[in-house]
Coordinates of C-alpha atoms in Angstrom, one line a residue:
Chain A
D1 CA -55.9 150.6 -31.0
V2 CA -59.4 150.7 -29.5
V3 CA -60.4 154.1 -28.6
M4 CA -62.6 154.6 -25.5
T5 CA -64.8 157.7 -25.2
Q6 CA -66.9 158.9 -22.4
T7 CA -69.7 161.2 -22.0
P8 CA -70.3 163.5 -20.1
L9 CA -66.5 164.6 -19.1
S10 CA -67.8 166.6 -16.3
L11 CA -70.9 165.5 -14.2
P12 CA -72.3 167.7 -11.4
V13 CA -74.7 165.6 -9.2
T14 CA -77.0 166.0 -6.3
L15 CA -76.5 164.0 -3.2
G16 CA -79.0 161.1 -3.3
Q17 CA -79.8 161.5 -6.8
P18 CA -79.0 158.9 -9.6
A19 CA -76.0 159.6 -11.9
S20 CA -74.9 158.0 -15.2
I21 CA -71.8 157.7 -17.4
S22 CA -71.5 156.5 -20.9
C23 CA -68.7 154.8 -22.4
K24 CA -68.3 153.9 -26.1
S25 CA -65.4 151.7 -27.8
S26 CA -64.2 152.1 -31.3
Q27 CA -64.5 148.5 -32.0
S28 CA -66.5 145.5 -30.4
L29 CA -64.9 144.5 -27.1
V30 CA -66.2 141.0 -27.4
S31 CA -63.0 138.8 -26.9
A32 CA -62.3 135.6 -28.7
D33 CA -63.2 133.7 -25.6
G34 CA -66.9 135.3 -25.7
N35 CA -66.3 137.7 -22.9
T36 CA -66.3 141.4 -22.9
Y37 CA -63.6 142.9 -21.1
L38 CA -64.9 146.3 -20.0
S39 CA -64.2 147.7 -16.7
W40 CA -65.0 150.8 -14.7
L41 CA -62.7 152.3 -12.2
Q42 CA -62.9 155.1 -9.7
Q43 CA -60.2 157.6 -8.7
R44 CA -60.9 159.6 -5.8
P45 CA -58.9 162.7 -5.2
G46 CA -55.4 162.0 -4.2
Q47 CA -56.0 158.1 -4.3
P48 CA -55.0 155.5 -6.7
P49 CA -57.6 154.1 -9.0
R50 CA -60.1 151.3 -7.5
L51 CA -61.7 148.8 -9.6
L52 CA -65.6 149.0 -9.3
I53 CA -67.0 146.8 -12.2
H54 CA -65.5 144.2 -14.5
K55 CA -66.6 142.3 -17.4
I56 CA -69.5 144.9 -18.0
S57 CA -71.6 144.4 -15.0
N58 CA -69.6 142.4 -12.3
R59 CA -69.2 144.2 -9.1
F60 CA -65.5 143.9 -7.6
S61 CA -65.3 142.7 -4.0
G62 CA -66.4 145.4 -1.6
V63 CA -67.9 147.8 -4.1
P64 CA -71.4 149.2 -2.8
D65 CA -74.6 147.9 -4.8
R66 CA -75.5 151.6 -5.8
F67 CA -73.0 151.0 -8.5
S68 CA -74.1 149.0 -11.5
G69 CA -72.8 148.6 -15.1
S70 CA -74.4 147.4 -18.3
G71 CA -74.0 147.5 -22.0
T72 CA -72.9 145.3 -25.0
G73 CA -70.6 145.4 -27.9
T74 CA -69.6 148.8 -28.2
D75 CA -71.8 150.9 -25.7
F76 CA -71.5 150.5 -22.0
T77 CA -73.1 152.5 -19.0
L78 CA -72.1 153.1 -15.3
K79 CA -74.9 154.1 -13.0
I80 CA -75.0 155.2 -9.6
S81 CA -78.3 154.7 -8.0
R82 CA -77.9 157.4 -5.3
V83 CA -74.8 159.5 -5.3
E84 CA -73.0 159.9 -1.9
A85 CA -70.4 162.4 -1.0
E86 CA -67.5 159.6 -1.1
D87 CA -68.3 158.9 -4.8
V88 CA -66.8 162.2 -5.8
G89 CA -63.8 161.7 -8.1
V90 CA -63.0 160.6 -11.6
Y91 CA -64.4 157.6 -13.3
Y92 CA -62.7 155.9 -16.2
C93 CA -63.9 152.7 -18.3
M94 CA -61.2 150.6 -19.7
Q95 CA -61.1 147.8 -22.3
S96 CA -58.8 144.9 -21.8
S97 CA -60.1 142.9 -24.8
Q98 CA -57.4 143.8 -27.0
Y99 CA -53.8 145.1 -27.0
P100 CA -52.9 147.8 -26.1
L101 CA -55.4 148.2 -23.3
T102 CA -56.9 151.4 -23.4
F103 CA -58.8 153.9 -21.1
G104 CA -61.4 156.4 -21.7
P105 CA -60.5 160.0 -20.9
G106 CA -62.4 160.0 -17.3
T107 CA -65.6 161.6 -16.4
K108 CA -65.3 164.1 -13.4
V109 CA -68.2 163.6 -10.8
D110 CA -68.6 166.3 -8.3
I111 CA -71.3 167.6 -6.1
K112 CA -73.6 170.5 -7.1
Chain B
E1 CA -55.4 140.5 1.6
V2 CA -54.0 141.6 -1.6
Q3 CA -51.3 144.1 -1.3
L4 CA -49.1 145.8 -4.0
V5 CA -46.3 148.1 -2.9
E6 CA -44.5 150.1 -5.4
S7 CA -41.0 151.6 -5.0
G8 CA -38.0 152.7 -7.0
G9 CA -39.4 156.1 -8.2
D10 CA -37.0 159.0 -8.8
L11 CA -35.8 161.9 -10.5
V12 CA -34.0 161.0 -13.5
Q13 CA -32.4 162.7 -16.3
P14 CA -33.5 162.2 -20.1
G15 CA -32.0 159.2 -21.7
G16 CA -31.3 157.5 -18.3
S17 CA -32.7 154.5 -16.8
L18 CA -34.7 153.2 -13.7
R19 CA -36.1 150.2 -12.3
L20 CA -39.4 150.1 -10.5
S21 CA -40.3 147.2 -8.1
C22 CA -43.9 146.0 -7.1
A23 CA -43.9 143.8 -4.0
A24 CA -47.0 141.5 -3.9
S25 CA -48.5 139.8 -0.9
G26 CA -51.7 137.9 -0.4
F27 CA -51.7 135.9 -3.6
T28 CA -49.5 133.4 -5.5
L29 CA -47.7 135.7 -7.9
S30 CA -46.8 133.0 -10.3
D31 CA -50.6 132.4 -10.9
Q32 CA -51.4 135.9 -11.9
L33 CA -51.0 138.2 -14.5
M34 CA -49.6 141.7 -13.6
D35 CA -50.0 144.9 -15.2
W36 CA -48.2 148.4 -15.0
V37 CA -50.4 151.5 -15.6
R38 CA -48.9 155.1 -15.5
Q39 CA -50.6 158.6 -14.8
A40 CA -48.9 161.7 -15.9
P41 CA -49.4 164.7 -13.5
G42 CA -53.2 165.8 -13.9
K43 CA -53.8 163.3 -16.7
G44 CA -55.6 159.9 -17.5
L45 CA -54.5 156.5 -17.1
E46 CA -52.3 155.0 -19.7
W47 CA -51.6 151.1 -19.8
V48 CA -47.7 150.5 -19.7
G49 CA -47.3 146.7 -20.2
R50 CA -48.4 143.1 -18.7
S51 CA -46.6 140.3 -17.8
R52 CA -48.7 136.9 -18.0
N53 CA -48.6 134.2 -15.5
K54 CA -46.4 131.2 -15.3
A55 CA -48.7 128.9 -17.0
K56 CA -48.3 131.3 -20.1
S57 CA -44.6 131.5 -19.6
Y58 CA -44.6 134.9 -18.2
T59 CA -45.0 136.3 -21.7
T60 CA -45.3 140.1 -21.9
E61 CA -47.1 142.9 -23.8
Y62 CA -46.1 146.5 -24.1
A63 CA -47.9 149.8 -25.0
P64 CA -46.4 151.2 -28.3
S65 CA -45.0 154.4 -26.4
V66 CA -42.8 152.2 -24.4
K67 CA -42.1 149.0 -26.5
G68 CA -38.3 148.4 -26.9
R69 CA -37.6 150.5 -24.0
F70 CA -39.3 149.2 -21.0
T71 CA -39.1 145.5 -19.8
I72 CA -41.2 143.8 -17.2
S73 CA -39.7 140.9 -15.5
R74 CA -40.4 138.9 -12.0
D75 CA -38.5 137.2 -9.2
E76 CA -40.9 134.8 -7.7
S77 CA -38.5 134.3 -4.7
E78 CA -39.0 138.0 -3.9
N79 CA -42.7 138.0 -4.8
S80 CA -42.0 141.2 -6.9
V81 CA -42.4 142.2 -10.3
Y82 CA -40.2 144.9 -11.9
L83 CA -40.5 147.3 -14.6
Q84 CA -37.0 148.1 -16.1
M85 CA -37.2 151.8 -17.9
N86 CA -34.5 152.6 -20.4
S87 CA -34.1 155.4 -22.6
L88 CA -36.4 157.7 -20.5
M89 CA -38.0 160.8 -22.0
T90 CA -39.8 163.7 -20.3
E91 CA -43.1 162.2 -21.6
D92 CA -42.5 159.1 -19.3
T93 CA -42.9 161.5 -16.0
A94 CA -45.9 159.9 -14.3
V95 CA -47.0 157.9 -11.3
Y96 CA -46.6 154.1 -12.0
Y97 CA -48.9 151.8 -10.4
C98 CA -48.8 148.0 -10.6
V99 CA -52.1 146.0 -10.9
A100 CA -53.2 142.5 -10.2
L101 CA -56.4 140.7 -9.5
G102 CA -58.3 144.1 -9.8
H103 CA -56.1 145.6 -6.9
W104 CA -53.9 148.6 -7.6
G105 CA -50.8 149.6 -5.5
Q106 CA -50.4 153.3 -4.1
G107 CA -48.1 154.2 -7.0
T108 CA -44.6 155.5 -7.2
L109 CA -43.6 158.8 -8.9
V110 CA -41.0 158.8 -11.8
T111 CA -39.7 162.4 -13.0
V112 CA -37.7 162.6 -16.1
S113 CA -36.1 166.1 -16.1
S114 CA -32.7 167.8 -16.6

């Protein structure tokens, strides 16, 4: 199975400041079709998860452009350019290049 | 607008069975793959299984932890996907979400306890 790791696991942030979360996979996520199926999800308190980014860097519909994704192969990053209060929650990376699909442990983002 | 509504969660004894439903709207169910993902209380996300689309004969994949116990099926006439769960164990206690086209339902809670 592909193991996903995230750092940090806890991220206190200042409103208006940038934030960054790293995700690493134990194997390359480049699929046979040439795509890299790495997604980022946000889970606000008491809510179901919500897709933010798919295929490394593609924002899902309705996602603000302050969220961006980057990376290649086994190393990926989610960046929030200016954190807002509504960004509090847990962020997960997920790979769907290989079965079983696997998630990172989550990074809890809260306001300092 | 894509909508996914899960139902069927309940309290069940270890060794018991339960069937979850996911009612889909806003898209053509047969064209899309569907995933089930679960989240144990206070824990992270765990993928449960996948049903591919009609073009891929609705073939399925499962997580090792549920393979042989859980089965995903569909009823296109009902626009629904189902998760049949047998031989339930306490570690299957979780909120179960269905996922399609990047959208997640609100989830349904399954509690396995004596």
